[in-house]
Amino acid sequence: IMMKTRLKDLRISAGLTQKEVANAFGLKTVTYSRYENGVHKIPVKVILNIADFYDTSVDYILYRTDDSKPYPIN
């Protein structure tokens, strides 16, 4: 299982296109597409932003848990 699958699943569940997600992060669509397809590694800052955007945890995106609930902020 790869992170790219989780990113795509989150995006599709939210009813968004790659272009819409890329725009939300100020990225080119091709850049986001390469992240989602596993062609490029995703910078930590972008992973954090994606977790916040989808109201989930980095661990969920990275397949360290199957619980999509975000962690409480201290």
PDB file of N, CA and C in Angstrom:
ATOM      1  N   ILE A   1       0.867  -1.179   0.000  1.00  0.00           N
ATOM      2  CA  ILE A   1       0.000   0.000   0.000  1.00  0.00           C
ATOM      3  C   ILE A   1       0.902   1.227   0.000  1.00  0.00           C
ATOM      4  N   MET A   2       0.524   2.187  -0.806  1.00  0.00           N
ATOM      5  CA  MET A   2       1.357   3.375  -0.923  1.00  0.00           C
ATOM      6  C   MET A   2       0.578   4.623  -0.543  1.00  0.00           C
ATOM      7  N   MET A   3       1.330   5.628  -0.089  1.00  0.00           N
ATOM      8  CA  MET A   3       0.724   6.892   0.314  1.00  0.00           C
ATOM      9  C   MET A   3      -0.089   7.495  -0.822  1.00  0.00           C
ATOM     10  N   LYS A   4       0.350   7.268  -2.052  1.00  0.00           N
ATOM     11  CA  LYS A   4      -0.353   7.861  -3.186  1.00  0.00           C
ATOM     12  C   LYS A   4      -1.816   7.423  -3.223  1.00  0.00           C
ATOM     13  N   THR A   5      -2.083   6.185  -2.833  1.00  0.00           N
ATOM     14  CA  THR A   5      -3.459   5.698  -2.816  1.00  0.00           C
ATOM     15  C   THR A   5      -4.283   6.463  -1.791  1.00  0.00           C
ATOM     16  N   ARG A   6      -3.714   6.713  -0.630  1.00  0.00           N
ATOM     17  CA  ARG A   6      -4.422   7.435   0.422  1.00  0.00           C
ATOM     18  C   ARG A   6      -4.724   8.858  -0.041  1.00  0.00           C
ATOM     19  N   LEU A   7      -3.768   9.516  -0.688  1.00  0.00           N
ATOM     20  CA  LEU A   7      -3.992  10.881  -1.177  1.00  0.00           C
ATOM     21  C   LEU A   7      -5.131  10.917  -2.191  1.00  0.00           C
ATOM     22  N   LYS A   8      -5.116   9.983  -3.098  1.00  0.00           N
ATOM     23  CA  LYS A   8      -6.166   9.934  -4.116  1.00  0.00           C
ATOM     24  C   LYS A   8      -7.522   9.655  -3.480  1.00  0.00           C
ATOM     25  N   ASP A   9      -7.555   8.703  -2.539  1.00  0.00           N
ATOM     26  CA  ASP A   9      -8.813   8.385  -1.858  1.00  0.00           C
ATOM     27  C   ASP A   9      -9.375   9.588  -1.109  1.00  0.00           C
ATOM     28  N   LEU A  10      -8.506  10.319  -0.414  1.00  0.00           N
ATOM     29  CA  LEU A  10      -8.956  11.511   0.310  1.00  0.00           C
ATOM     30  C   LEU A  10      -9.530  12.550  -0.655  1.00  0.00           C
ATOM     31  N   ARG A  11      -8.825  12.756  -1.753  1.00  0.00           N
ATOM     32  CA  ARG A  11      -9.266  13.750  -2.740  1.00  0.00           C
ATOM     33  C   ARG A  11     -10.606  13.370  -3.353  1.00  0.00           C
ATOM     34  N   ILE A  12     -10.735  12.131  -3.757  1.00  0.00           N
ATOM     35  CA  ILE A  12     -11.977  11.681  -4.389  1.00  0.00           C
ATOM     36  C   ILE A  12     -13.132  11.716  -3.388  1.00  0.00           C
ATOM     37  N   SER A  13     -12.868  11.311  -2.149  1.00  0.00           N
ATOM     38  CA  SER A  13     -13.906  11.362  -1.113  1.00  0.00           C
ATOM     39  C   SER A  13     -14.400  12.776  -0.868  1.00  0.00           C
ATOM     40  N   ALA A  14     -13.504  13.740  -1.058  1.00  0.00           N
ATOM     41  CA  ALA A  14     -13.874  15.145  -0.876  1.00  0.00           C
ATOM     42  C   ALA A  14     -14.528  15.732  -2.135  1.00  0.00           C
ATOM     43  N   GLY A  15     -14.574  14.942  -3.206  1.00  0.00           N
ATOM     44  CA  GLY A  15     -15.190  15.405  -4.447  1.00  0.00           C
ATOM     45  C   GLY A  15     -14.376  16.463  -5.163  1.00  0.00           C
ATOM     46  N   LEU A  16     -13.059  16.364  -5.049  1.00  0.00           N
ATOM     47  CA  LEU A  16     -12.175  17.372  -5.626  1.00  0.00           C
ATOM     48  C   LEU A  16     -11.350  16.804  -6.779  1.00  0.00           C
ATOM     49  N   THR A  17     -10.943  17.698  -7.664  1.00  0.00           N
ATOM     50  CA  THR A  17     -10.030  17.327  -8.739  1.00  0.00           C
ATOM     51  C   THR A  17      -8.602  17.590  -8.289  1.00  0.00           C
ATOM     52  N   GLN A  18      -7.656  17.031  -9.006  1.00  0.00           N
ATOM     53  CA  GLN A  18      -6.253  17.309  -8.699  1.00  0.00           C
ATOM     54  C   GLN A  18      -5.974  18.807  -8.834  1.00  0.00           C
ATOM     55  N   LYS A  19      -6.584  19.435  -9.815  1.00  0.00           N
ATOM     56  CA  LYS A  19      -6.377  20.871 -10.024  1.00  0.00           C
ATOM     57  C   LYS A  19      -6.871  21.670  -8.828  1.00  0.00           C
ATOM     58  N   GLU A  20      -8.027  21.314  -8.297  1.00  0.00           N
ATOM     59  CA  GLU A  20      -8.574  22.032  -7.142  1.00  0.00           C
ATOM     60  C   GLU A  20      -7.674  21.888  -5.913  1.00  0.00           C
ATOM     61  N   VAL A  21      -7.177  20.689  -5.694  1.00  0.00           N
ATOM     62  CA  VAL A  21      -6.294  20.470  -4.548  1.00  0.00           C
ATOM     63  C   VAL A  21      -4.983  21.214  -4.759  1.00  0.00           C
ATOM     64  N   ALA A  22      -4.429  21.122  -5.947  1.00  0.00           N
ATOM     65  CA  ALA A  22      -3.183  21.842  -6.249  1.00  0.00           C
ATOM     66  C   ALA A  22      -3.359  23.337  -6.011  1.00  0.00           C
ATOM     67  N   ASN A  23      -4.454  23.895  -6.472  1.00  0.00           N
ATOM     68  CA  ASN A  23      -4.719  25.323  -6.280  1.00  0.00           C
ATOM     69  C   ASN A  23      -4.819  25.682  -4.800  1.00  0.00           C
ATOM     70  N   ALA A  24      -5.407  24.795  -4.011  1.00  0.00           N
ATOM     71  CA  ALA A  24      -5.559  25.051  -2.575  1.00  0.00           C
ATOM     72  C   ALA A  24      -4.204  25.175  -1.886  1.00  0.00           C
ATOM     73  N   PHE A  25      -3.187  24.509  -2.431  1.00  0.00           N
ATOM     74  CA  PHE A  25      -1.847  24.544  -1.835  1.00  0.00           C
ATOM     75  C   PHE A  25      -0.873  25.421  -2.600  1.00  0.00           C
ATOM     76  N   GLY A  26      -1.358  26.100  -3.634  1.00  0.00           N
ATOM     77  CA  GLY A  26      -0.486  26.958  -4.418  1.00  0.00           C
ATOM     78  C   GLY A  26       0.528  26.171  -5.240  1.00  0.00           C
ATOM     79  N   LEU A  27       0.131  24.971  -5.654  1.00  0.00           N
ATOM     80  CA  LEU A  27       1.009  24.112  -6.448  1.00  0.00           C
ATOM     81  C   LEU A  27       0.512  24.053  -7.885  1.00  0.00           C
ATOM     82  N   LYS A  28       1.413  23.697  -8.777  1.00  0.00           N
ATOM     83  CA  LYS A  28       0.996  23.407 -10.146  1.00  0.00           C
ATOM     84  C   LYS A  28       0.287  22.054 -10.120  1.00  0.00           C
ATOM     85  N   THR A  29      -0.695  21.899 -10.990  1.00  0.00           N
ATOM     86  CA  THR A  29      -1.444  20.646 -11.046  1.00  0.00           C
ATOM     87  C   THR A  29      -0.516  19.469 -11.308  1.00  0.00           C
ATOM     88  N   VAL A  30       0.449  19.645 -12.186  1.00  0.00           N
ATOM     89  CA  VAL A  30       1.378  18.558 -12.515  1.00  0.00           C
ATOM     90  C   VAL A  30       2.200  18.163 -11.283  1.00  0.00           C
ATOM     91  N   THR A  31       2.552  19.118 -10.443  1.00  0.00           N
ATOM     92  CA  THR A  31       3.311  18.818  -9.225  1.00  0.00           C
ATOM     93  C   THR A  31       2.470  17.969  -8.283  1.00  0.00           C
ATOM     94  N   TYR A  32       1.231  18.406  -8.044  1.00  0.00           N
ATOM     95  CA  TYR A  32       0.366  17.623  -7.158  1.00  0.00           C
ATOM     96  C   TYR A  32       0.114  16.237  -7.748  1.00  0.00           C
ATOM     97  N   SER A  33      -0.102  16.155  -9.032  1.00  0.00           N
ATOM     98  CA  SER A  33      -0.330  14.875  -9.688  1.00  0.00           C
ATOM     99  C   SER A  33       0.858  13.940  -9.475  1.00  0.00           C
ATOM    100  N   ARG A  34       2.048  14.478  -9.536  1.00  0.00           N
ATOM    101  CA  ARG A  34       3.248  13.661  -9.323  1.00  0.00           C
ATOM    102  C   ARG A  34       3.344  13.193  -7.877  1.00  0.00           C
ATOM    103  N   TYR A  35       2.904  14.032  -6.936  1.00  0.00           N
ATOM    104  CA  TYR A  35       2.846  13.597  -5.533  1.00  0.00           C
ATOM    105  C   TYR A  35       1.846  12.456  -5.389  1.00  0.00           C
ATOM    106  N   GLU A  36       0.666  12.670  -5.947  1.00  0.00           N
ATOM    107  CA  GLU A  36      -0.406  11.694  -5.791  1.00  0.00           C
ATOM    108  C   GLU A  36      -0.073  10.369  -6.468  1.00  0.00           C
ATOM    109  N   ASN A  37       0.674  10.418  -7.544  1.00  0.00           N
ATOM    110  CA  ASN A  37       1.019   9.204  -8.279  1.00  0.00           C
ATOM    111  C   ASN A  37       2.344   8.584  -7.838  1.00  0.00           C
ATOM    112  N   GLY A  38       2.953   9.156  -6.811  1.00  0.00           N
ATOM    113  CA  GLY A  38       4.170   8.590  -6.271  1.00  0.00           C
ATOM    114  C   GLY A  38       5.416   8.839  -7.096  1.00  0.00           C
ATOM    115  N   VAL A  39       5.356   9.784  -8.021  1.00  0.00           N
ATOM    116  CA  VAL A  39       6.511  10.089  -8.867  1.00  0.00           C
ATOM    117  C   VAL A  39       7.519  10.949  -8.107  1.00  0.00           C
ATOM    118  N   HIS A  40       7.023  11.874  -7.288  1.00  0.00           N
ATOM    119  CA  HIS A  40       7.881  12.750  -6.485  1.00  0.00           C
ATOM    120  C   HIS A  40       7.578  12.559  -5.008  1.00  0.00           C
ATOM    121  N   LYS A  41       8.612  12.678  -4.190  1.00  0.00           N
ATOM    122  CA  LYS A  41       8.416  12.663  -2.741  1.00  0.00           C
ATOM    123  C   LYS A  41       7.743  13.962  -2.329  1.00  0.00           C
ATOM    124  N   ILE A  42       6.892  13.867  -1.326  1.00  0.00           N
ATOM    125  CA  ILE A  42       6.143  15.029  -0.861  1.00  0.00           C
ATOM    126  C   ILE A  42       6.895  15.666   0.302  1.00  0.00           C
ATOM    127  N   PRO A  43       7.173  16.968   0.220  1.00  0.00           N
ATOM    128  CA  PRO A  43       7.824  17.639   1.346  1.00  0.00           C
ATOM    129  C   PRO A  43       6.951  17.555   2.608  1.00  0.00           C
ATOM    130  N   VAL A  44       7.604  17.480   3.761  1.00  0.00           N
ATOM    131  CA  VAL A  44       6.897  17.353   5.032  1.00  0.00           C
ATOM    132  C   VAL A  44       5.867  18.467   5.199  1.00  0.00           C
ATOM    133  N   LYS A  45       6.230  19.679   4.851  1.00  0.00           N
ATOM    134  CA  LYS A  45       5.300  20.807   4.997  1.00  0.00           C
ATOM    135  C   LYS A  45       4.015  20.564   4.198  1.00  0.00           C
ATOM    136  N   VAL A  46       4.155  20.005   3.017  1.00  0.00           N
ATOM    137  CA  VAL A  46       2.980  19.730   2.179  1.00  0.00           C
ATOM    138  C   VAL A  46       2.135  18.620   2.807  1.00  0.00           C
ATOM    139  N   ILE A  47       2.788  17.591   3.349  1.00  0.00           N
ATOM    140  CA  ILE A  47       2.035  16.517   4.016  1.00  0.00           C
ATOM    141  C   ILE A  47       1.247  17.078   5.199  1.00  0.00           C
ATOM    142  N   LEU A  48       1.883  17.952   5.971  1.00  0.00           N
ATOM    143  CA  LEU A  48       1.183  18.585   7.096  1.00  0.00           C
ATOM    144  C   LEU A  48      -0.019  19.396   6.611  1.00  0.00           C
ATOM    145  N   ASN A  49       0.171  20.149   5.531  1.00  0.00           N
ATOM    146  CA  ASN A  49      -0.925  20.953   4.984  1.00  0.00           C
ATOM    147  C   ASN A  49      -2.060  20.075   4.462  1.00  0.00           C
ATOM    148  N   ILE A  50      -1.706  18.968   3.837  1.00  0.00           N
ATOM    149  CA  ILE A  50      -2.728  18.041   3.332  1.00  0.00           C
ATOM    150  C   ILE A  50      -3.520  17.445   4.489  1.00  0.00           C
ATOM    151  N   ALA A  51      -2.835  17.057   5.553  1.00  0.00           N
ATOM    152  CA  ALA A  51      -3.527  16.503   6.725  1.00  0.00           C
ATOM    153  C   ALA A  51      -4.507  17.525   7.293  1.00  0.00           C
ATOM    154  N   ASP A  52      -4.073  18.771   7.416  1.00  0.00           N
ATOM    155  CA  ASP A  52      -4.969  19.825   7.914  1.00  0.00           C
ATOM    156  C   ASP A  52      -6.137  20.057   6.955  1.00  0.00           C
ATOM    157  N   PHE A  53      -5.853  20.079   5.672  1.00  0.00           N
ATOM    158  CA  PHE A  53      -6.859  20.326   4.640  1.00  0.00           C
ATOM    159  C   PHE A  53      -7.983  19.294   4.709  1.00  0.00           C
ATOM    160  N   TYR A  54      -7.599  18.028   4.880  1.00  0.00           N
ATOM    161  CA  TYR A  54      -8.594  16.951   4.927  1.00  0.00           C
ATOM    162  C   TYR A  54      -9.036  16.617   6.348  1.00  0.00           C
ATOM    163  N   ASP A  55      -8.575  17.384   7.315  1.00  0.00           N
ATOM    164  CA  ASP A  55      -8.923  17.178   8.722  1.00  0.00           C
ATOM    165  C   ASP A  55      -8.627  15.742   9.147  1.00  0.00           C
ATOM    166  N   THR A  56      -7.386  15.345   8.910  1.00  0.00           N
ATOM    167  CA  THR A  56      -6.935  14.017   9.268  1.00  0.00           C
ATOM    168  C   THR A  56      -5.545  14.126   9.875  1.00  0.00           C
ATOM    169  N   SER A  57      -4.883  13.009  10.098  1.00  0.00           N
ATOM    170  CA  SER A  57      -3.537  13.031  10.668  1.00  0.00           C
ATOM    171  C   SER A  57      -2.497  12.640   9.620  1.00  0.00           C
ATOM    172  N   VAL A  58      -1.288  13.060   9.849  1.00  0.00           N
ATOM    173  CA  VAL A  58      -0.180  12.663   8.989  1.00  0.00           C
ATOM    174  C   VAL A  58      -0.028  11.140   9.043  1.00  0.00           C
ATOM    175  N   ASP A  59      -0.222  10.566  10.217  1.00  0.00           N
ATOM    176  CA  ASP A  59      -0.124   9.109  10.353  1.00  0.00           C
ATOM    177  C   ASP A  59      -1.129   8.392   9.452  1.00  0.00           C
ATOM    178  N   TYR A  60      -2.313   8.951   9.300  1.00  0.00           N
ATOM    179  CA  TYR A  60      -3.307   8.354   8.412  1.00  0.00           C
ATOM    180  C   TYR A  60      -2.822   8.419   6.968  1.00  0.00           C
ATOM    181  N   ILE A  61      -2.308   9.553   6.560  1.00  0.00           N
ATOM    182  CA  ILE A  61      -1.810   9.710   5.195  1.00  0.00           C
ATOM    183  C   ILE A  61      -0.653   8.748   4.933  1.00  0.00           C
ATOM    184  N   LEU A  62       0.191   8.538   5.946  1.00  0.00           N
ATOM    185  CA  LEU A  62       1.378   7.688   5.794  1.00  0.00           C
ATOM    186  C   LEU A  62       1.105   6.213   6.101  1.00  0.00           C
ATOM    187  N   TYR A  63      -0.162   5.847   6.291  1.00  0.00           N
ATOM    188  CA  TYR A  63      -0.566   4.466   6.575  1.00  0.00           C
ATOM    189  C   TYR A  63       0.003   3.937   7.883  1.00  0.00           C
ATOM    190  N   ARG A  64       0.220   4.826   8.850  1.00  0.00           N
ATOM    191  CA  ARG A  64       0.651   4.371  10.173  1.00  0.00           C
ATOM    192  C   ARG A  64      -0.557   4.035  11.039  1.00  0.00           C
ATOM    193  N   THR A  65      -1.746   4.445  10.573  1.00  0.00           N
ATOM    194  CA  THR A  65      -3.005   4.127  11.236  1.00  0.00           C
ATOM    195  C   THR A  65      -4.103   4.113  10.187  1.00  0.00           C
ATOM    196  N   ASP A  66      -5.169   3.402  10.487  1.00  0.00           N
ATOM    197  CA  ASP A  66      -6.341   3.425   9.613  1.00  0.00           C
ATOM    198  C   ASP A  66      -7.436   4.323  10.182  1.00  0.00           C
ATOM    199  N   ASP A  67      -7.133   4.983  11.293  1.00  0.00           N
ATOM    200  CA  ASP A  67      -8.071   5.920  11.916  1.00  0.00           C
ATOM    201  C   ASP A  67      -7.855   7.288  11.285  1.00  0.00           C
ATOM    202  N   SER A  68      -8.850   7.779  10.577  1.00  0.00           N
ATOM    203  CA  SER A  68      -8.698   9.047   9.853  1.00  0.00           C
ATOM    204  C   SER A  68      -8.929  10.274  10.721  1.00  0.00           C
ATOM    205  N   LYS A  69      -9.307  10.082  11.983  1.00  0.00           N
ATOM    206  CA  LYS A  69      -9.549  11.231  12.864  1.00  0.00           C
ATOM    207  C   LYS A  69      -8.235  11.952  13.163  1.00  0.00           C
ATOM    208  N   PRO A  70      -8.261  13.274  13.148  1.00  0.00           N
ATOM    209  CA  PRO A  70      -7.036  14.007  13.477  1.00  0.00           C
ATOM    210  C   PRO A  70      -6.732  13.912  14.974  1.00  0.00           C
ATOM    211  N   TYR A  71      -5.476  14.115  15.300  1.00  0.00           N
ATOM    212  CA  TYR A  71      -5.089  14.121  16.715  1.00  0.00           C
ATOM    213  C   TYR A  71      -5.502  15.437  17.328  1.00  0.00           C
ATOM    214  N   PRO A  72      -5.827  15.448  18.621  1.00  0.00           N
ATOM    215  CA  PRO A  72      -6.152  16.705  19.276  1.00  0.00           C
ATOM    216  C   PRO A  72      -4.928  17.614  19.306  1.00  0.00           C
ATOM    217  N   ILE A  73      -5.162  18.893  19.140  1.00  0.00           N
ATOM    218  CA  ILE A  73      -4.069  19.870  19.191  1.00  0.00           C
ATOM    219  C   ILE A  73      -3.921  20.336  20.631  1.00  0.00           C
ATOM    220  N   ASN A  74      -2.699  20.259  21.132  1.00  0.00           N
ATOM    221  CA  ASN A  74      -2.440  20.669  22.514  1.00  0.00           C
ATOM    222  C   ASN A  74      -2.152  22.144  22.600  1.00  0.00           C
TER     223      ASN A  74
END
